[in-house]
């Protein structure tokens, strides 16, 4: 049986990931793309953040979605390499505004993690969250004339400083000089049906047409965990609701 050899450029084992999870990951990679079922996905997500990976060439790649990704590869049997462990490098990845691509050198990458997926790993210790209070709203939405809502600012547990920074810089780069945000809770008196939405001061009037607006909102979503709902609203719709992002 061949052996997986680890090479640590710093000369210590502290930078290495979980060997058992690395072996599991390598075994998972043997499954053809078309045969990867829900169990395969669950097993992959269970091990990928602590398994040993290596950095590809180039180290950072721009994807077709226009965002930058760390270009990571799984290792091969008997290979010497410098270990890269997602969980260990998470602060660096998030601080630089990167996603992570796994085996992008293949015709179809094995997996793509957006910045929001990685943010959710940092916030909730999982890439994807199913149980939450966020609604399914997207794009622009309107409140009912007599609708009662609870307005506040998203906590650090929902929108940490590193996510705020990336969102702010992205919006400013795209012409929103003073990006603002708030958190709206609807049906807040009904515990069973309460929902919440992140709201930013970006609306269709900021764009040439509805399509460009939708594209912008989709781009903003790249920075957020997938279960978050992000909607646009005129900042004058709710007095004193918005605060600077």
Coordinates of N, CA and C in Angstrom, one line a residue:
X1 N 0.9 -1.2 0.0 CA 0.0 0.0 0.0 C 0.9 1.2 0.0
X2 N 0.6 2.2 -0.9 CA 1.4 3.4 -0.9 C 1.0 4.3 0.3
X3 N 1.9 5.3 0.5 CA 1.8 6.1 1.7 C 1.6 7.6 1.3
X4 N 0.8 8.3 2.0 CA 0.7 9.7 1.8 C 1.8 10.4 2.6
X5 N 2.8 11.1 1.9 CA 3.9 11.8 2.6 C 3.5 13.2 2.8
X6 N 3.8 13.8 4.0 CA 3.5 15.2 4.3 C 4.8 16.0 4.3
X7 N 4.7 17.1 3.7 CA 5.9 18.0 3.7 C 5.4 19.4 4.3
X8 N 6.0 19.7 5.4 CA 5.6 21.0 6.0 C 6.8 22.0 5.9
X9 N 6.6 23.0 5.1 CA 7.7 24.0 4.8 C 8.2 24.6 6.1
X10 N 7.4 24.7 7.1 CA 7.9 25.3 8.4 C 8.6 24.3 9.3
X11 N 8.7 23.1 8.9 CA 9.4 22.1 9.6 C 8.7 21.6 10.9
X12 N 7.4 21.7 11.0 CA 6.7 21.2 12.1 C 5.4 20.6 11.7
X13 N 4.8 19.8 12.6 CA 3.6 19.1 12.2 C 2.3 19.9 12.5
X14 N 2.5 21.0 13.2 CA 1.4 21.8 13.6 C 0.5 22.3 12.5
X15 N 1.1 22.5 11.3 CA 0.3 23.0 10.2 C -0.4 21.9 9.4
X16 N -0.2 20.7 9.8 CA -0.8 19.6 9.0 C -2.3 19.4 9.5
X17 N -3.1 18.9 8.6 CA -4.5 18.6 8.9 C -4.7 17.3 9.4
X18 N -5.9 16.8 9.4 CA -6.3 15.5 10.0 C -6.0 14.4 8.9
X19 N -5.2 13.5 9.3 CA -4.7 12.5 8.4 C -5.9 11.6 8.0
X20 N -6.7 11.2 9.0 CA -7.9 10.3 8.7 C -8.8 11.0 7.7
X21 N -9.1 12.3 7.9 CA -10.0 13.0 7.0 C -9.4 13.1 5.7
X22 N -8.1 13.3 5.6 CA -7.4 13.3 4.3 C -7.6 12.1 3.5
X23 N -7.5 10.9 4.2 CA -7.6 9.6 3.5 C -9.1 9.5 3.1
X24 N -10.0 9.9 3.9 CA -11.4 9.8 3.5 C -11.7 10.6 2.3
X25 N -11.2 11.9 2.3 CA -11.3 12.8 1.2 C -10.8 12.2 -0.1
X26 N -9.6 11.6 0.0 CA -9.0 11.0 -1.2 C -9.8 9.9 -1.8
X27 N -10.4 9.1 -0.9 CA -11.3 8.0 -1.3 C -12.5 8.5 -2.0
X28 N -13.1 9.6 -1.4 CA -14.3 10.2 -2.0 C -14.0 10.7 -3.4
X29 N -12.8 11.2 -3.7 CA -12.5 11.7 -5.0 C -12.5 10.6 -6.1
X30 N -12.5 9.4 -5.7 CA -12.5 8.3 -6.6 C -13.9 8.1 -7.2
X31 N -14.9 8.6 -6.5 CA -16.3 8.5 -7.0 C -16.6 9.5 -8.2
X32 N -17.1 8.9 -9.3 CA -17.4 9.7 -10.4 C -18.4 10.8 -10.1
X33 N -18.3 11.9 -10.8 CA -19.1 13.1 -10.5 C -20.6 12.7 -10.5
X34 N -21.0 12.0 -11.5 CA -22.4 11.6 -11.7 C -23.0 10.7 -10.6
X35 N -22.1 10.1 -9.8 CA -22.5 9.1 -8.8 C -22.4 9.7 -7.4
X36 N -22.2 11.0 -7.3 CA -22.0 11.6 -6.0 C -23.4 12.0 -5.4
X37 N -23.9 11.2 -4.5 CA -25.2 11.4 -3.9 C -25.2 12.2 -2.7
X38 N -26.3 12.3 -2.0 CA -26.4 13.1 -0.8 C -25.4 12.6 0.3
X39 N -25.2 11.3 0.4 CA -24.3 10.8 1.4 C -22.9 11.2 1.0
X40 N -22.5 11.2 -0.2 CA -21.2 11.6 -0.7 C -21.0 13.1 -0.3
X41 N -22.0 13.9 -0.5 CA -21.9 15.3 -0.2 C -21.7 15.5 1.3
X42 N -22.5 14.8 2.1 CA -22.4 14.9 3.6 C -21.0 14.5 4.0
X43 N -20.5 13.4 3.5 CA -19.1 12.9 3.9 C -18.1 13.9 3.4
X44 N -18.2 14.5 2.3 CA -17.3 15.5 1.8 C -17.2 16.7 2.7
X45 N -18.4 17.2 3.0 CA -18.5 18.4 3.8 C -18.0 18.2 5.2
X46 N -18.1 16.9 5.7 CA -17.6 16.6 7.0 C -16.1 16.6 7.1
X47 N -15.4 16.4 6.0 CA -13.9 16.2 6.1 C -13.1 17.3 5.5
X48 N -13.7 18.0 4.5 CA -12.9 18.9 3.7 C -12.3 20.1 4.4
X49 N -12.9 20.6 5.5 CA -12.3 21.8 6.2 C -11.0 21.4 7.0
X50 N -10.9 20.2 7.4 CA -9.7 19.8 8.2 C -8.8 18.8 7.5
X51 N -9.1 18.5 6.3 CA -8.2 17.6 5.5 C -7.0 18.4 4.9
X52 N -6.0 17.6 4.6 CA -4.8 18.3 3.9 C -5.1 18.5 2.5
X53 N -4.8 19.7 2.0 CA -4.9 20.0 0.6 C -3.6 20.7 0.2
X54 N -3.5 20.9 -1.1 CA -2.3 21.7 -1.6 C -2.8 22.8 -2.4
X55 N -1.9 23.8 -2.5 CA -2.2 25.0 -3.3 C -1.9 24.7 -4.8
X56 N -2.8 25.1 -5.7 CA -2.6 24.9 -7.1 C -1.8 26.0 -7.7
X57 N -1.6 26.0 -9.0 CA -1.0 27.1 -9.8 C -1.9 27.5 -10.9
X58 N -2.3 28.8 -10.8 CA -1.9 29.9 -9.9 C -2.6 29.7 -8.5
X59 N -2.0 30.3 -7.5 CA -2.6 30.2 -6.1 C -4.0 30.8 -6.0
X60 N -4.1 31.9 -6.7 CA -5.4 32.6 -6.7 C -5.9 32.7 -8.1
X61 N -7.2 32.3 -8.3 CA -7.8 32.3 -9.7 C -9.1 33.1 -9.7
X62 N -9.3 33.7 -10.8 CA -10.6 34.4 -11.0 C -11.5 33.5 -11.7
X63 N -12.7 33.3 -11.1 CA -13.7 32.4 -11.7 C -14.6 33.1 -12.7
X64 N -15.4 32.4 -13.4 CA -16.3 33.0 -14.3 C -17.3 33.9 -13.7
X65 N -17.5 33.8 -12.4 CA -18.5 34.6 -11.7 C -17.8 36.0 -11.3
X66 N -16.6 36.2 -11.6 CA -15.9 37.4 -11.4 C -15.3 37.6 -10.0
X67 N -15.3 36.5 -9.2 CA -14.8 36.6 -7.9 C -13.5 35.7 -7.7
X68 N -12.6 36.1 -6.8 CA -11.3 35.4 -6.6 C -11.5 34.2 -5.7
X69 N -10.7 33.1 -6.1 CA -10.8 31.9 -5.3 C -9.4 31.4 -5.0
X70 N -9.2 30.8 -3.8 CA -8.0 30.1 -3.6 C -8.1 28.8 -4.4
X71 N -7.1 28.5 -5.1 CA -7.1 27.3 -6.0 C -6.4 26.2 -5.3
X72 N -7.3 25.3 -4.7 CA -6.8 24.2 -3.9 C -7.0 22.9 -4.6
X73 N -6.1 21.9 -4.3 CA -6.2 20.6 -4.9 C -6.1 19.5 -3.8
X74 N -6.8 18.4 -4.1 CA -6.6 17.3 -3.2 C -5.2 16.6 -3.6
X75 N -4.7 15.9 -2.6 CA -3.4 15.3 -2.8 C -3.5 13.9 -3.4
X76 N -2.4 13.4 -3.8 CA -2.3 12.1 -4.4 C -1.5 11.2 -3.6
X77 N -1.7 9.9 -3.7 CA -1.0 8.9 -2.9 C 0.5 9.0 -3.2
X78 N 1.3 9.0 -2.1 CA 2.8 9.0 -2.3 C 3.3 10.4 -2.7
X79 N 2.5 11.4 -2.5 CA 3.0 12.8 -2.9 C 3.5 13.6 -1.8
X80 N 4.6 14.3 -2.0 CA 5.1 15.2 -1.0 C 4.5 16.6 -1.4
X81 N 4.1 17.4 -0.4 CA 3.4 18.6 -0.7 C 3.5 19.5 0.6
X82 N 3.2 20.8 0.4 CA 3.0 21.7 1.5 C 1.6 21.8 1.8
X83 N 1.2 21.4 3.1 CA -0.2 21.3 3.5 C -0.9 22.6 3.5
X84 N -2.1 22.6 3.1 CA -3.0 23.8 3.2 C -4.3 23.2 3.8
X85 N -4.7 23.7 5.0 CA -5.9 23.2 5.7 C -6.9 24.4 5.8
X86 N -8.0 24.3 5.2 CA -9.0 25.4 5.1 C -9.3 25.9 6.5
X87 N -9.6 25.1 7.5 CA -10.0 25.6 8.8 C -8.8 26.4 9.4
X88 N -7.6 26.0 9.2 CA -6.5 26.7 9.8 C -6.2 28.1 9.1
X89 N -6.5 28.1 7.8 CA -6.3 29.3 7.0 C -7.5 30.2 6.9
X90 N -8.6 29.9 7.5 CA -9.9 30.6 7.4 C -9.8 32.1 7.6
X91 N -9.1 32.5 8.7 CA -9.0 34.0 8.9 C -8.3 34.7 7.7
X92 N -7.3 34.1 7.2 CA -6.6 34.7 6.0 C -7.5 34.7 4.8
X93 N -8.2 33.6 4.5 CA -9.0 33.6 3.4 C -10.1 34.6 3.5
X94 N -10.8 34.7 4.6 CA -11.9 35.6 4.8 C -11.4 37.1 4.8
X95 N -10.2 37.3 5.4 CA -9.7 38.6 5.5 C -9.3 39.2 4.1
X96 N -9.1 38.3 3.1 CA -8.7 38.8 1.8 C -9.9 38.7 0.8
X97 N -11.0 38.3 1.3 CA -12.2 38.2 0.4 C -12.2 37.2 -0.7
X98 N -11.7 36.0 -0.3 CA -11.6 34.9 -1.3 C -12.6 33.8 -1.0
X99 N -13.0 33.1 -2.1 CA -13.7 31.8 -2.0 C -12.6 30.7 -2.1
X100 N -13.1 29.5 -2.2 CA -12.2 28.4 -2.3 C -12.7 27.4 -3.4
X101 N -11.8 27.1 -4.3 CA -12.2 26.1 -5.4 C -11.4 24.8 -5.2
X102 N -12.1 23.7 -5.3 CA -11.4 22.4 -5.1 C -11.3 21.7 -6.4
X103 N -10.0 21.5 -6.8 CA -9.7 20.8 -8.1 C -10.3 21.5 -9.3
X104 N -10.0 22.8 -9.4 CA -10.5 23.6 -10.6 C -9.8 23.2 -11.9
X105 N -8.7 22.4 -11.8 CA -8.0 22.0 -13.0 C -8.7 20.9 -13.7
X106 N -9.7 20.3 -13.1 CA -10.5 19.3 -13.8 C -11.5 20.0 -14.7
X107 N -12.1 19.2 -15.7 CA -13.1 19.8 -16.5 C -14.3 20.4 -15.7
X108 N -14.6 19.8 -14.6 CA -15.6 20.3 -13.7 C -15.0 20.2 -12.3
X109 N -14.9 21.4 -11.6 CA -14.3 21.4 -10.2 C -15.1 20.5 -9.3
X110 N -14.4 19.9 -8.3 CA -15.1 19.0 -7.4 C -16.0 19.8 -6.5
X111 N -15.7 21.0 -6.1 CA -16.5 21.8 -5.3 C -16.1 23.3 -5.4
X112 N -17.1 24.2 -5.2 CA -16.8 25.6 -5.1 C -17.4 26.2 -3.9
X113 N -16.6 26.8 -3.0 CA -17.1 27.4 -1.8 C -17.1 28.9 -2.0
X114 N -18.2 29.6 -1.9 CA -18.2 31.1 -2.0 C -17.7 31.7 -0.7
X115 N -17.4 33.0 -0.8 CA -17.0 33.7 0.5 C -18.1 33.5 1.5
X116 N -19.3 33.5 1.2 CA -20.4 33.3 2.1 C -20.4 31.9 2.7
X117 N -20.1 30.9 2.0 CA -20.0 29.5 2.5 C -18.9 29.5 3.6
X118 N -17.8 30.1 3.3 CA -16.7 30.1 4.2 C -17.0 30.9 5.5
X119 N -17.7 32.0 5.2 CA -18.2 32.9 6.4 C -19.0 32.0 7.3
X120 N -19.9 31.3 6.7 CA -20.8 30.4 7.5 C -20.0 29.4 8.3
X121 N -19.0 28.9 7.7 CA -18.1 27.9 8.5 C -17.5 28.6 9.7
X122 N -17.1 29.9 9.5 CA -16.5 30.6 10.7 C -17.6 31.0 11.7
X123 N -18.8 31.3 11.2 CA -19.9 31.8 12.1 C -20.6 30.6 12.8
X124 N -20.9 29.6 12.0 CA -21.7 28.5 12.5 C -21.1 27.1 12.6
X125 N -19.8 27.1 12.2 CA -19.0 25.8 12.2 C -19.6 24.8 11.2
X126 N -20.2 25.3 10.1 CA -20.7 24.5 9.1 C -20.8 25.3 7.8
X127 N -20.6 24.7 6.7 CA -20.7 25.4 5.4 C -22.1 25.9 5.1
X128 N -23.1 25.1 5.4 CA -24.5 25.4 5.0 C -25.4 25.1 6.2
X129 N -26.3 26.0 6.4 CA -27.2 26.0 7.6 C -28.6 25.8 7.1
X130 N -29.3 24.9 7.7 CA -30.7 24.6 7.3 C -31.7 25.2 8.2
X131 N -31.4 25.2 9.5 CA -32.3 25.8 10.5 C -32.0 27.3 10.8
X132 N -32.9 28.1 10.4 CA -32.7 29.6 10.6 C -34.0 30.4 10.5
X133 N -33.9 31.7 10.8 CA -35.1 32.5 10.8 C -35.2 33.4 9.5
X134 N -34.2 33.3 8.6 CA -34.2 34.1 7.4 C -35.3 33.7 6.5
X135 N -35.9 34.7 5.8 CA -37.0 34.4 4.9 C -36.4 34.1 3.5
X136 N -37.3 33.9 2.5 CA -36.8 33.5 1.2 C -36.9 34.7 0.3
X137 N -37.0 35.9 0.8 CA -37.0 37.1 0.0 C -35.7 37.3 -0.8
X138 N -35.8 37.8 -2.0 CA -34.7 38.2 -2.8 C -35.0 39.5 -3.5
X139 N -34.0 40.3 -3.8 CA -34.2 41.5 -4.5 C -35.0 42.6 -3.8
X140 N -35.9 43.3 -4.4 CA -36.6 44.4 -3.8 C -37.9 43.9 -3.2
X141 N -38.3 44.4 -2.1 CA -39.6 44.0 -1.5 C -40.2 45.2 -0.8
X142 N -41.5 45.1 -0.6 CA -42.3 46.2 0.0 C -42.9 45.7 1.3
X143 N -43.0 46.6 2.3 CA -43.7 46.3 3.5 C -45.2 46.8 3.4
X144 N -46.1 46.0 4.0 CA -47.5 46.4 4.0 C -47.7 47.7 4.7
X145 N -48.8 48.4 4.3 CA -49.1 49.7 4.8 C -49.2 49.7 6.3
X146 N -49.8 48.7 6.9 CA -50.0 48.7 8.4 C -49.1 47.6 9.0
X147 N -48.2 47.1 8.3 CA -47.4 46.0 8.8 C -46.4 46.5 9.9
X148 N -46.4 45.7 11.0 CA -45.5 46.0 12.1 C -44.2 45.2 12.0
X149 N -43.1 45.9 12.0 CA -41.8 45.2 11.9 C -40.9 45.7 13.0
X150 N -39.9 44.8 13.3 CA -38.9 45.2 14.3 C -37.6 45.5 13.6
X151 N -37.1 46.6 13.8 CA -35.9 47.1 13.1 C -34.7 47.2 14.0
X152 N -33.6 46.7 13.5 CA -32.3 46.9 14.3 C -31.1 46.7 13.4
X153 N -30.0 46.5 14.1 CA -28.7 46.2 13.4 C -28.4 44.8 13.6
X154 N -27.9 44.1 12.5 CA -27.4 42.7 12.6 C -26.3 42.6 13.6
X155 N -26.3 41.6 14.5 CA -25.3 41.4 15.5 C -24.0 40.9 14.9
X156 N -23.0 40.8 15.7 CA -21.7 40.3 15.2 C -21.9 38.8 14.8
X157 N -22.8 38.1 15.5 CA -23.0 36.7 15.2 C -23.7 36.5 13.9
X158 N -24.4 37.5 13.4 CA -25.0 37.4 12.0 C -24.1 38.0 11.0
X159 N -23.6 39.2 11.3 CA -22.8 39.9 10.3 C -21.5 40.3 10.9
X160 N -20.5 39.5 11.0 CA -19.2 39.8 11.6 C -18.5 40.9 10.9
X161 N -17.5 41.5 11.6 CA -16.8 42.7 11.0 C -16.1 42.3 9.7
X162 N -15.6 41.1 9.6 CA -14.9 40.8 8.3 C -15.9 40.7 7.1
X163 N -17.1 40.3 7.4 CA -18.1 40.3 6.3 C -18.5 41.7 6.0
X164 N -18.8 42.5 7.0 CA -19.1 43.9 6.8 C -18.1 44.6 5.9
X165 N -16.8 44.4 6.2 CA -15.8 45.0 5.5 C -15.8 44.7 4.0
X166 N -16.0 43.4 3.7 CA -16.0 42.9 2.3 C -17.2 43.5 1.6
X167 N -18.3 43.5 2.2 CA -19.6 44.0 1.6 C -19.4 45.5 1.4
X168 N -18.9 46.2 2.3 CA -18.7 47.7 2.2 C -17.8 48.0 1.1
X169 N -16.7 47.4 1.0 CA -15.7 47.6 -0.1 C -16.3 47.3 -1.4
X170 N -17.0 46.2 -1.5 CA -17.6 45.8 -2.8 C -18.7 46.8 -3.2
X171 N -19.5 47.2 -2.3 CA -20.6 48.2 -2.7 C -20.0 49.6 -3.1
X172 N -19.0 50.0 -2.3 CA -18.3 51.3 -2.6 C -17.6 51.2 -4.0
X173 N -17.0 50.1 -4.3 CA -16.4 49.9 -5.6 C -17.4 50.0 -6.7
X174 N -18.6 49.5 -6.4 CA -19.7 49.5 -7.5 C -20.6 50.8 -7.4
X175 N -20.1 51.8 -6.8 CA -20.7 53.1 -6.9 C -21.7 53.5 -5.7
X176 N -21.8 52.6 -4.7 CA -22.7 53.0 -3.6 C -21.7 53.7 -2.5
X177 N -21.8 55.0 -2.5 CA -20.8 55.7 -1.7 C -21.0 55.5 -0.2
X178 N -22.2 55.4 0.2 CA -22.5 55.3 1.6 C -23.4 54.1 1.9
X179 N -22.9 52.8 1.7 CA -23.7 51.7 1.9 C -24.2 51.6 3.3
X180 N -25.5 51.3 3.5 CA -26.1 51.2 4.8 C -26.9 49.9 4.9
X181 N -27.1 49.5 6.1 CA -27.7 48.2 6.3 C -28.6 48.2 7.6
X182 N -29.6 47.3 7.6 CA -30.4 47.1 8.8 C -30.9 45.6 8.8
X183 N -31.5 45.2 9.9 CA -32.1 43.9 10.0 C -33.6 44.1 10.4
X184 N -34.4 43.5 9.6 CA -35.9 43.6 9.8 C -36.4 42.3 10.2
X185 N -37.2 42.3 11.3 CA -37.9 41.1 11.7 C -39.4 41.3 11.4
X186 N -40.0 40.3 10.8 CA -41.5 40.4 10.5 C -42.2 39.3 11.3
X187 N -43.4 39.6 11.6 CA -44.2 38.6 12.5 C -43.5 38.3 13.8
X188 N -42.8 39.4 14.3 CA -41.9 39.1 15.5 C -42.7 38.8 16.7
X189 N -44.0 39.0 16.7 CA -44.8 38.6 17.9 C -45.3 37.2 17.8
X190 N -45.1 36.6 16.7 CA -45.5 35.2 16.5 C -44.2 34.3 16.3
X191 N -43.8 33.7 17.4 CA -42.6 33.0 17.4 C -42.5 31.9 16.4
X192 N -43.6 31.3 16.0 CA -43.6 30.2 15.1 C -43.4 30.7 13.6
X193 N -43.7 31.9 13.4 CA -43.7 32.4 12.0 C -42.8 33.7 11.8
X194 N -42.0 34.0 12.8 CA -41.1 35.2 12.6 C -40.1 34.9 11.6
X195 N -39.8 35.9 10.8 CA -38.8 35.8 9.8 C -37.9 37.1 9.8
X196 N -36.7 37.0 9.3 CA -35.9 38.2 9.3 C -35.2 38.3 7.9
X197 N -34.8 39.6 7.6 CA -34.1 39.9 6.3 C -33.1 40.9 6.6
X198 N -31.9 40.8 5.9 CA -30.9 41.8 5.9 C -31.4 42.8 4.8
X199 N -31.3 44.1 5.1 CA -31.8 45.1 4.1 C -30.7 46.1 3.9
X200 N -30.4 46.4 2.6 CA -29.4 47.4 2.2 C -30.0 48.5 1.4
X201 N -29.4 49.6 1.4 CA -30.0 50.8 0.7 C -29.6 50.8 -0.8
X202 N -29.9 49.7 -1.4 CA -29.7 49.6 -2.9 C -31.0 49.2 -3.5
X203 N -31.5 49.9 -4.5 CA -32.8 49.7 -5.1 C -32.6 49.7 -6.6
X204 N -33.6 49.3 -7.4 CA -33.5 49.3 -8.8 C -33.3 50.6 -9.4
X205 N -33.6 51.7 -8.7 CA -33.4 53.0 -9.3 C -31.9 53.4 -9.4
X206 N -31.1 52.6 -8.7 CA -29.6 52.8 -8.8 C -29.0 52.2 -10.0
X207 N -29.8 51.5 -10.8 CA -29.3 50.7 -12.0 C -30.1 51.1 -13.2
X208 N -29.5 50.8 -14.3 CA -30.1 51.1 -15.6 C -31.4 50.3 -15.9
X209 N -31.5 49.1 -15.4 CA -32.7 48.3 -15.6 C -32.7 47.2 -14.5
X210 N -33.9 46.5 -14.4 CA -34.1 45.5 -13.4 C -33.1 44.4 -13.5
X211 N -32.7 44.0 -14.7 CA -31.7 42.9 -14.8 C -30.4 43.2 -14.1
X212 N -29.9 44.5 -14.3 CA -28.6 44.9 -13.7 C -28.8 44.9 -12.2
X213 N -29.9 45.3 -11.7 CA -30.2 45.3 -10.3 C -30.1 43.8 -9.7
X214 N -30.8 42.9 -10.4 CA -30.8 41.5 -10.0 C -29.4 40.9 -10.0
X215 N -28.6 41.3 -11.0 CA -27.3 40.8 -11.0 C -26.4 41.3 -9.9
X216 N -26.7 42.6 -9.5 CA -26.0 43.2 -8.4 C -26.3 42.5 -7.1
X217 N -27.6 42.2 -6.9 CA -28.1 41.6 -5.6 C -27.5 40.1 -5.6
X218 N -27.4 39.5 -6.7 CA -26.8 38.1 -6.7 C -25.4 38.2 -6.3
X219 N -24.7 39.2 -6.8 CA -23.3 39.4 -6.5 C -23.1 39.6 -5.0
X220 N -23.9 40.5 -4.4 CA -23.9 40.7 -3.0 C -24.1 39.4 -2.2
X221 N -24.9 38.6 -2.7 CA -25.2 37.3 -2.0 C -24.0 36.4 -1.9
X222 N -23.0 36.6 -2.8 CA -21.8 35.8 -2.8 C -21.1 35.9 -1.5
X223 N -21.2 37.1 -0.9 CA -20.5 37.4 0.3 C -21.2 36.9 1.6
X224 N -22.4 36.3 1.5 CA -23.2 36.0 2.6 C -23.5 34.5 2.6
X225 N -23.7 33.9 3.8 CA -24.1 32.5 3.9 C -25.4 32.3 3.1
X226 N -25.5 31.2 2.5 CA -26.6 30.9 1.5 C -28.0 31.0 2.1
X227 N -28.2 30.8 3.4 CA -29.5 30.9 4.0 C -29.9 32.3 4.3
X228 N -29.0 33.3 4.2 CA -29.4 34.7 4.4 C -30.3 35.2 3.3
X229 N -31.2 36.0 3.7 CA -32.0 36.8 2.7 C -31.5 38.2 2.7
X230 N -31.2 38.8 1.5 CA -30.7 40.1 1.4 C -31.6 40.9 0.4
X231 N -32.2 41.9 0.9 CA -33.1 42.7 0.1 C -32.8 44.2 0.0
X232 N -33.3 44.8 -1.0 CA -33.0 46.2 -1.2 C -34.2 47.1 -0.8
X233 N -33.9 48.3 -0.3 CA -35.0 49.2 0.1 C -34.5 50.6 0.1
X234 N -35.3 51.5 -0.3 CA -35.0 52.9 -0.2 C -34.7 53.3 1.3
X235 N -33.6 54.0 1.5 CA -33.3 54.3 2.9 C -34.2 55.2 3.6
X236 N -35.1 55.8 2.9 CA -36.1 56.7 3.5 C -37.4 56.0 3.9
X237 N -37.5 54.7 3.5 CA -38.7 53.9 3.7 C -39.0 53.7 5.2
X238 N -37.9 53.5 6.0 CA -38.0 53.3 7.4 C -37.1 54.3 8.1
X239 N -37.7 55.4 8.7 CA -36.8 56.4 9.3 C -36.0 55.8 10.4
X240 N -34.7 56.2 10.4 CA -33.7 55.8 11.4 C -33.5 54.3 11.5
X241 N -33.8 53.6 10.4 CA -33.6 52.2 10.4 C -32.2 51.8 9.9
X242 N -31.7 52.5 8.9 CA -30.4 52.2 8.3 C -29.3 52.8 9.2
X243 N -28.2 52.1 9.2 CA -26.9 52.6 9.7 C -25.8 52.2 8.8
X244 N -24.7 53.0 8.8 CA -23.6 52.8 7.9 C -23.1 51.3 8.0
X245 N -22.9 50.7 6.9 CA -22.3 49.4 6.9 C -20.9 49.4 7.3

